[in-house]
XYZ file of C-alpha atoms in Angstrom:
492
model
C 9.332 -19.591 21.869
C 7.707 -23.130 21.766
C 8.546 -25.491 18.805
C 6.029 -27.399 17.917
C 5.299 -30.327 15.634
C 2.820 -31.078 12.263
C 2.854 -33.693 10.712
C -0.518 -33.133 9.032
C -2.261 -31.075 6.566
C -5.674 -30.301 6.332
C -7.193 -29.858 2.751
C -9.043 -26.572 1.946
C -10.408 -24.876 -0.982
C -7.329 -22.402 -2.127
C -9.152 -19.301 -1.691
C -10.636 -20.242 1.654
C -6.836 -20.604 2.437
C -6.013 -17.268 1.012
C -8.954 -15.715 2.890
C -7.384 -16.679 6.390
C -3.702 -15.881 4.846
C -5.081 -12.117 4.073
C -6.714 -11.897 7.582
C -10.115 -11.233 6.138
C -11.338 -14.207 7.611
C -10.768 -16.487 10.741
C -13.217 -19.448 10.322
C -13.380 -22.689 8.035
C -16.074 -24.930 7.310
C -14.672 -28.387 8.404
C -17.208 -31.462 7.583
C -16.668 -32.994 10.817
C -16.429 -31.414 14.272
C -12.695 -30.588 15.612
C -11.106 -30.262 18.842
C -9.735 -26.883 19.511
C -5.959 -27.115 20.019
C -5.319 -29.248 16.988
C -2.583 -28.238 14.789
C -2.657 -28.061 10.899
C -0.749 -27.113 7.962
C -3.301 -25.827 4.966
C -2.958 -27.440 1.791
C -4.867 -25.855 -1.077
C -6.978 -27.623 -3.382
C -9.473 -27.079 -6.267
C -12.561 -28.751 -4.320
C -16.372 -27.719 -5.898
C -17.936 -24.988 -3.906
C -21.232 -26.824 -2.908
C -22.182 -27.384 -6.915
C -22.277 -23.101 -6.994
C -20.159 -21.483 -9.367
C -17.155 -19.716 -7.856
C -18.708 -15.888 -8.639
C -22.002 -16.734 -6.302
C -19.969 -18.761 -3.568
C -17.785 -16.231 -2.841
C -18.894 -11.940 -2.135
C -17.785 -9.512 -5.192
C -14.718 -8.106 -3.704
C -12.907 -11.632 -2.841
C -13.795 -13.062 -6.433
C -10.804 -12.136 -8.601
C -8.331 -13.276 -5.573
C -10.295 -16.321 -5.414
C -9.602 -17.479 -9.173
C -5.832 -16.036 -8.255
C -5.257 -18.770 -5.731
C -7.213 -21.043 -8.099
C -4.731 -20.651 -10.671
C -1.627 -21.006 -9.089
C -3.058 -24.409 -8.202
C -2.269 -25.468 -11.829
C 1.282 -26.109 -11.129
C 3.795 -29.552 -10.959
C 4.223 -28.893 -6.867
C 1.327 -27.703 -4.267
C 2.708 -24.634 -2.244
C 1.567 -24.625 1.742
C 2.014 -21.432 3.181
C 0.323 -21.591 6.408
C -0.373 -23.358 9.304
C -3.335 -22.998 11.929
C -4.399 -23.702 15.325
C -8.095 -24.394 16.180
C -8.940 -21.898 18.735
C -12.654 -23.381 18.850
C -14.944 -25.597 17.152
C -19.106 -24.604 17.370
C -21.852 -26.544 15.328
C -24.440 -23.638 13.401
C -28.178 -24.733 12.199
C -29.718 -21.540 12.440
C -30.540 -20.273 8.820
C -31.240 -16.330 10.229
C -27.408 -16.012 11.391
C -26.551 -16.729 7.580
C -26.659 -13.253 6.486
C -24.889 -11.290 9.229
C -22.227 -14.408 9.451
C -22.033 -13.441 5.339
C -20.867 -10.334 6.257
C -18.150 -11.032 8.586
C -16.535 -13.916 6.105
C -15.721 -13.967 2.325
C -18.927 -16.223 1.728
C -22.395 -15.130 -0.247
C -25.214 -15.933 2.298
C -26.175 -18.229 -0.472
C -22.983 -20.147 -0.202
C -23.567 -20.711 3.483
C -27.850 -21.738 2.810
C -26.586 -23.859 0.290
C -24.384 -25.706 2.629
C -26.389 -25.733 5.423
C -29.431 -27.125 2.933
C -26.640 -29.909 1.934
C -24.883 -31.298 5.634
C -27.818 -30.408 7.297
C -25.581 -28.286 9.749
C -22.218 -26.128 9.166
C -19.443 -26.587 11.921
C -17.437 -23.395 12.375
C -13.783 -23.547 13.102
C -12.078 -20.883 14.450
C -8.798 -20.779 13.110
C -5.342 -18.557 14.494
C -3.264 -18.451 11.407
C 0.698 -18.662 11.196
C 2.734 -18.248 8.053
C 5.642 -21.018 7.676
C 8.825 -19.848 7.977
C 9.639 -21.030 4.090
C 6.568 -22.429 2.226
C 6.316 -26.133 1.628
C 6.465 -27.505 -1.964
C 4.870 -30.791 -2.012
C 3.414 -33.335 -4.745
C -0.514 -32.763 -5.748
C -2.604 -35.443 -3.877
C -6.086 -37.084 -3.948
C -8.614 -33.970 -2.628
C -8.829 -35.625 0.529
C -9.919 -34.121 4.133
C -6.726 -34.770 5.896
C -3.107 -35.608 3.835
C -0.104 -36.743 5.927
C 3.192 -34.879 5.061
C 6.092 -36.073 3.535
C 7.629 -35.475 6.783
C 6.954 -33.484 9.993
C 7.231 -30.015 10.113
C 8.267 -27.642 13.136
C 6.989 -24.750 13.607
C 6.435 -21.763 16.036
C 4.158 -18.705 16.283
C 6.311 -15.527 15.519
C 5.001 -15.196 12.469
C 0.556 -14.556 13.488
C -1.439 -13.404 10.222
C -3.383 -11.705 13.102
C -1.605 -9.915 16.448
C -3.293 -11.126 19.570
C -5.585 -8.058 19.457
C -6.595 -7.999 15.846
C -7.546 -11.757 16.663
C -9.249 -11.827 19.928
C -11.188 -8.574 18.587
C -12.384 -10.307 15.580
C -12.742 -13.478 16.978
C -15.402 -12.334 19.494
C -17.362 -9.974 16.888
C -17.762 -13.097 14.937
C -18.914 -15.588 18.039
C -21.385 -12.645 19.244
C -22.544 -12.445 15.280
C -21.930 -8.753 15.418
C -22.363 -6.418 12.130
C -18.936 -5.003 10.463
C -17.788 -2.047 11.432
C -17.012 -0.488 8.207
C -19.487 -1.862 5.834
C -19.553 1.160 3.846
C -15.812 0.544 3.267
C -16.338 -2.856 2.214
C -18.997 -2.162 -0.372
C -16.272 0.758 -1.324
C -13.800 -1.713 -2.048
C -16.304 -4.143 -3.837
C -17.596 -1.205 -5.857
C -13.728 -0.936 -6.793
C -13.312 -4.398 -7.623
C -15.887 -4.130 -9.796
C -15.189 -1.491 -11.691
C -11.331 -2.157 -12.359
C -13.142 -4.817 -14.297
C -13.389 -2.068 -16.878
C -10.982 -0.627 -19.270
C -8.711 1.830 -17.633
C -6.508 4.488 -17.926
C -2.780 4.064 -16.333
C -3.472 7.377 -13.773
C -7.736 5.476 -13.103
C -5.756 1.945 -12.539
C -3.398 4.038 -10.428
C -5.500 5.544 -8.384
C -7.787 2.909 -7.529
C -5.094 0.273 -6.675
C -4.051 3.126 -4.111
C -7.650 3.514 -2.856
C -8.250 -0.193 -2.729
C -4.785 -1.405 -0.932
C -5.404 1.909 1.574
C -8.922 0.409 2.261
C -7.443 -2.925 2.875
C -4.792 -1.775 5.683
C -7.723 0.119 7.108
C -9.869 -2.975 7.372
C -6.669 -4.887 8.851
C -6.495 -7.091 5.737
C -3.434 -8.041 5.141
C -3.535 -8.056 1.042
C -0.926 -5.753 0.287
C 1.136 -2.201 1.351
C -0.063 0.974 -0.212
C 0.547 0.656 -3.949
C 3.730 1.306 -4.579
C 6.690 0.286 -6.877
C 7.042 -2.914 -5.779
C 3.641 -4.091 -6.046
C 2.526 -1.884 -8.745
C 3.268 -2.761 -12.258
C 1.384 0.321 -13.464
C 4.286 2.193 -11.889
C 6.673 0.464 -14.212
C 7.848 3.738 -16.221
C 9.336 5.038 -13.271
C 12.388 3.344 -13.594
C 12.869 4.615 -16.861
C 13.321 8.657 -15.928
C 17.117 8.226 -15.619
C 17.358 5.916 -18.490
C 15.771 7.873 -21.050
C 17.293 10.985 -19.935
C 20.669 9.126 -20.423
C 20.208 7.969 -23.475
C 22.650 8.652 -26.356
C 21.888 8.353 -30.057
C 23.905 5.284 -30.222
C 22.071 3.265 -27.600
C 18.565 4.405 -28.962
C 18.570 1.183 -31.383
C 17.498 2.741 -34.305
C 15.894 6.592 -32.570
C 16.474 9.936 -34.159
C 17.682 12.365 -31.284
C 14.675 14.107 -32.061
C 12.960 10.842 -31.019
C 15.077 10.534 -27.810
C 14.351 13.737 -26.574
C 10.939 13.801 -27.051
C 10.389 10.489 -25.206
C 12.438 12.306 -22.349
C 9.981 15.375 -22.506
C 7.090 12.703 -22.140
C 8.440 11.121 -19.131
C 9.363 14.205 -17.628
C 5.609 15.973 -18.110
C 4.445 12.633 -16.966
C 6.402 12.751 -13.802
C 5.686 16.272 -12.698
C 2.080 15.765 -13.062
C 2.617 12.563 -10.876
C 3.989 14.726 -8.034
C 1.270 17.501 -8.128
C 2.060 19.681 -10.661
C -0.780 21.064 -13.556
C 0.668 20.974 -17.159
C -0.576 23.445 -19.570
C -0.556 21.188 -22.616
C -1.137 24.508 -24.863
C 2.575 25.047 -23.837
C 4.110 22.542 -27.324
C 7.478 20.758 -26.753
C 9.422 19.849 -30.023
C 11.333 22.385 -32.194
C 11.442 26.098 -31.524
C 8.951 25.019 -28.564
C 8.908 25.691 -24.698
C 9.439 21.925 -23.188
C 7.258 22.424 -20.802
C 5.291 24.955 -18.263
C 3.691 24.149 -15.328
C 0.547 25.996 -14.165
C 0.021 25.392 -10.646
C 1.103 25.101 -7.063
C 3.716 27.786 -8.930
C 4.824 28.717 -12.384
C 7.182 26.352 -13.773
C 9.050 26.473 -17.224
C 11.531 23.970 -18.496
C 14.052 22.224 -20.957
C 14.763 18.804 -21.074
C 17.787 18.012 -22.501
C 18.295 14.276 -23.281
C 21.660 12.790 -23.974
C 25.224 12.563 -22.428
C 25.263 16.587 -21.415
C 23.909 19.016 -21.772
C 24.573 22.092 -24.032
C 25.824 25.293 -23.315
C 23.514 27.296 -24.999
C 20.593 25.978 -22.967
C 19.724 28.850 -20.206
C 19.332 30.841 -23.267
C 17.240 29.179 -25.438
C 15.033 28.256 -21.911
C 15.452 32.110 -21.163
C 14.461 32.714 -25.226
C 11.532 30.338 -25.376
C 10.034 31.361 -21.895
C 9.331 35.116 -22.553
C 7.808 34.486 -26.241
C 6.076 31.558 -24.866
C 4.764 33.290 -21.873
C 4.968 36.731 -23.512
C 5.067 38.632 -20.005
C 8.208 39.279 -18.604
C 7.746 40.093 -15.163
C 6.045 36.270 -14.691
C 9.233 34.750 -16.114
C 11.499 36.605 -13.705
C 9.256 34.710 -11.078
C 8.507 31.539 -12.265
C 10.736 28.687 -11.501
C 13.015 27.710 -14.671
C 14.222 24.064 -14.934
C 16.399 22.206 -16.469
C 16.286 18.647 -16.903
C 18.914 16.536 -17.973
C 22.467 14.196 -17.401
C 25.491 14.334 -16.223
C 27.402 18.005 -14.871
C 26.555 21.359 -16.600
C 29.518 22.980 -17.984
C 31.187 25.873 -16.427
C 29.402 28.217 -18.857
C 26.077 27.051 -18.419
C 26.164 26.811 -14.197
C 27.469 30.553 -14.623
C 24.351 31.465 -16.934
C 21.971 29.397 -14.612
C 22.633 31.075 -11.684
C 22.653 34.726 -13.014
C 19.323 33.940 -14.409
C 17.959 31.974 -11.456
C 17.839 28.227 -13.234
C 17.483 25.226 -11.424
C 19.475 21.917 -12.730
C 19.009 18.949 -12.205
C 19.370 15.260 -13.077
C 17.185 12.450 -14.520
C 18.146 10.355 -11.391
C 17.153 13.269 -9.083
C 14.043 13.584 -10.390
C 13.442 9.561 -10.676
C 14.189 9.439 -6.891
C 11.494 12.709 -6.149
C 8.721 10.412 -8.254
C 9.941 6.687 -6.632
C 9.247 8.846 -3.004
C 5.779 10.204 -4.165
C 4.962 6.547 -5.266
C 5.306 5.074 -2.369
C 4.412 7.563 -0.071
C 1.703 9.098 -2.007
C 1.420 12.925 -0.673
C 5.094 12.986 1.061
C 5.928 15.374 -1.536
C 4.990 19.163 -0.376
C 5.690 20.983 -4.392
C 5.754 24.330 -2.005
C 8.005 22.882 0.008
C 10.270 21.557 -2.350
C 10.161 24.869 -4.026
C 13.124 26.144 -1.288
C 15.066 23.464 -2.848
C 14.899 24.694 -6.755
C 17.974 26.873 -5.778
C 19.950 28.356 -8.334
C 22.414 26.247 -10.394
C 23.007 22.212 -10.355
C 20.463 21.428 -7.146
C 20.644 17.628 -6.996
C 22.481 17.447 -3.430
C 20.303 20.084 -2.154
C 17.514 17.575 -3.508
C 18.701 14.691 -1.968
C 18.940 16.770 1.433
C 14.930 17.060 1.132
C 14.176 13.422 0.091
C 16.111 12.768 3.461
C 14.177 15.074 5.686
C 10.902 13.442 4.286
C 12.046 10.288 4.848
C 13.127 11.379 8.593
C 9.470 12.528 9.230
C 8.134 9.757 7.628
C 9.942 7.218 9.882
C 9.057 9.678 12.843
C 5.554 8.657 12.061
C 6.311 5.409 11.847
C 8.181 5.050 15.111
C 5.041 7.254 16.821
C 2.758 4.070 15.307
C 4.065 1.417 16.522
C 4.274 3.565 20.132
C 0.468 3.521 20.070
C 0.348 -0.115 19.237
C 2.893 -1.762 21.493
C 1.634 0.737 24.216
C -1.515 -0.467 23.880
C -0.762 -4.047 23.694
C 1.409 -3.963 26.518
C -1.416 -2.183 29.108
C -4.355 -4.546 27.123
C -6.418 -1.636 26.787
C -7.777 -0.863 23.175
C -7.341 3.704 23.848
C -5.218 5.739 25.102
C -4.879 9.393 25.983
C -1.681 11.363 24.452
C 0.175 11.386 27.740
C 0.231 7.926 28.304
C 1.508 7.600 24.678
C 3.959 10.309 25.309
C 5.146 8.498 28.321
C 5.684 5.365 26.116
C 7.468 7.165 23.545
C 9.641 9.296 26.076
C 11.166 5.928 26.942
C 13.381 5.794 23.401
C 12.890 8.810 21.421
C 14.231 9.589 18.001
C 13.532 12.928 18.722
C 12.538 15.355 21.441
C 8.937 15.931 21.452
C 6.475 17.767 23.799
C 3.040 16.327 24.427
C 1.423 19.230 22.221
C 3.867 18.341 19.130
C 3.428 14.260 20.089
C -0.208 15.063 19.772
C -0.358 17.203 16.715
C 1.382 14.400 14.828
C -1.367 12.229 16.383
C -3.824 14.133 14.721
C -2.303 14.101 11.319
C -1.931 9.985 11.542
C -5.576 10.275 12.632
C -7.176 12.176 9.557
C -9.303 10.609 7.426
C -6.835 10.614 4.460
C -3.826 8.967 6.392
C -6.043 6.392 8.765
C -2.809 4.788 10.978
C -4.253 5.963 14.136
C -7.929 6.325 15.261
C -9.273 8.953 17.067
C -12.378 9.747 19.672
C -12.099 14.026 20.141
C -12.952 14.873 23.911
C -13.572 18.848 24.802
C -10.390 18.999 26.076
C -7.355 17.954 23.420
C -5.418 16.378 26.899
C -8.940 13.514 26.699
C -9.006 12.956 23.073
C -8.543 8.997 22.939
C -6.500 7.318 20.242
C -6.263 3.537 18.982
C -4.515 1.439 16.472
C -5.564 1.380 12.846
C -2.680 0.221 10.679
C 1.095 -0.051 10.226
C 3.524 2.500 8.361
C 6.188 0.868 6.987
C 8.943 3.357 6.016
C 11.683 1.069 3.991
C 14.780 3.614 2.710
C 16.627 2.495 -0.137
């Protein structure tokens, strides 16, 4: 791959710079006409927006990344990221293209009147965006046009915000002033940005940081993965399941065991709920109480048990509290019973689980259940897993599930990047599922038939997963499918 040399930055307002970083935009607005081919790196800078305050110059749903990259700017060293080539340069003094140019950028129309009223005309740049290797720290300079850098940099172009496709397709929808595709998706997300303005709850924040970031890998923005634990901090108290199911009295600083165990019964209500399951809240934990029962996919009653082990008399008191509780005998005997808590049952209590049909399992095991549904929200079928709740101490039968999910999951993922390479490689933007089966019959992880290769198609193609597009033809053989977005399966 070429190496090439830059030796010179060009000086941009900081969101502008994280607008072309994200991939929701491909043009600047230089103040002087430049030659396409000319290399850059980006530097950030706090430059006015055209005497407009930041919340008109920029549309509703950039706004709070915009002061983001505004902050950061408040530091002892400038951080450059980036680095662009100038694919083309065009000169715009037409005020009716304002509005649909608006649109395809991160800029209010009045931003864009409002610099067209001030230079008279707007020149256009058309930038292809690279990421650097390692970001460059530098010292804060002068806001200047261009800045000379400490010392050249070389660089290469592995590392496109944009693939050649994404690019070339946005770059001519822009130069033909063509309307979004998806606008109803885009005043979606702005709606969303919006709104999170707003108090929220932790499961409202949750949910709409999954709805937003899903949005965003639709749109081919390249803001963040699906929410998940590493770029959620809502998702925080998931890394405390195991901990607070291991805690003893003497590293509770201070708790009551009665304390401990009932922030264990939280955690563990608020984790089944996170995977799908209804709590009936009428069911009350706490002394002489039924820990918890679960209403729906399936009846589900259980005991947590905080603490270093857990005691023998448990399966009873779970067997006890579950027919008073549920007062109907026949429902116990088929409702799943579960118990929660560390370290391995005694011999006494794996004997009584299994002749009453209990499931046990660990804090861990049910930390890494929740850490998979976070990540990959709705990778955890509850009916499924249900054939895993076996009798006795379950956790390797557990595990065995999280790794056939994971197996399907980077099926998926292999099946993606099939579609995309495929069509890279014949530069056609659809294909029909035997040339995709062709493509993937070249290294497969698995044995599949065109009607199974296809089927999985159609799953990554619903509306609720959006990897892989789909036109439907009469016959399934002539349904066409494209390239939406990337699954990135990462097993820890």
């Amino acid at each position: 791959m070429n190496q090439l040399p830059i030796a010179t930055a060009f000086c941009l307002p900081a969101p502008d710079i994280e607008a072309l970083n994200q991939g929701r935009n491909i043009l600047v607005m230089p103040r002087i006409f430049m030659n396409p081919g000319r290399l850059f790196a980006l530097y950030p800078t706090d430059i006015e927006f055209n005497s407009l305050p930041l919340e008109q110059y920029y549309r509703p749903g950039f706004i709070s990344i915009a002061q983001q990259s505004l902050a950061e700017l408040n530091q002892n060293k400038v951080k450059i990221k980036v680095w662009a080539k100038c694919e083309l340069c065009q000169t715009l003094d037409e005020p009716e293209e304002l509005e649909t140019l608006s649109k395809l950028t991160v800029w209010t129309a009045e931003a864009l009147h409002k610099t067209l009223e001030q230079r008279g005309r707007i020149f256009l740049a058309y930038f292809r965006v690279y990421r650097l290797p390692q970001p460059l720290e530098i010292d804060p300079v002068s806001n200047s046009r261009f800045i000379c850098l400490p010392a050249s940099i070389t660089v290469d172009e592995s590392q496109a915000i944009l693939d050649s496709n994404q690019f070339e397709h946005l770059y001519r929808k822009i130069l033909n002033r063509q309307p979004p595709e998806h606008p109803e998706l885009e005043e979606l997300e702005t709606a969303i940005a919006q709104f999170q303005t707003n108090p929220l709850s932790q499961e409202e924040q949750l949910g709409l940081n999954l709805l937003k970031a899903n949005i965003h890998q639709f749109l081919g923005w390249k803001t963040s993965k699906p929410a998940n634990l590493t770029d959620d901090s809502s998702l925080n108290w998931i890394n405390e399941i195991a901990a607070l199911g291991n805690r003893s009295k003497e590293l509770d600083e201070g708790k009551s065991n009665y304390q401990a165990g009932t922030d264990f019964e939280n955690i563990v209500k608020q984790s089944l709920e996170f995977l799908g399951f209804t709590i009936d809240y009428a069911h009350k934990g706490g002394a002489g109480g039924l820990d918890l029962f679960c209403s729906q996919p399936y009846p589900l009653v259980g005991e947590c048990k905080a603490g270093r082990k857990i005691p023998n008399d448990t399966a009873v008191q779970l067997l006890n509290l579950g027919t008073l509780r549920l007062n109907d005998e026949k429902l116990l005997k088929d409702t799943t019973k579960l118990i929660i808590g560390p370290g391995e049952p005694t011999q006494q209590l794996n004997k009584a689980a299994k002749v009453h049909g209990m499931t046990i399992i660990n804090p861990e095991t049910l930390e890494k259940l929740v850490k998979l549904q976070a990540q990959y929200p709705g990778s955890v079928d509850l009916i499924e897993l249900k054939n895993y709740l076996q009798k006795g101490q379950v956790d390797d039968r557990i595990d065995e599930y999280i790794k056939i999910v994971f197996n399907r999951l980077k099926l998926r993922s292999h099946i993606i990047q099939v579609v995309k390479k495929y069509l890279n490689n014949a530069q056609v933007s659809e294909a029909t599922v035997s040339g995709i089966h062709g493509s993937y019959c070249a290294n497969p992880p698995q044995p599949l038939s065109e009607w199974q290769l296809y089927e999985i198609l159609i799953e990554l193609s619903s509306p609720l997963a959006g990897y892989i597009g789909r036109k439907k033809a009469e016959d399934w053989r002539n349904d066409r499918f494209y390239f939406l977005r990337e699954l990135t399966v990462d097993q820890t």
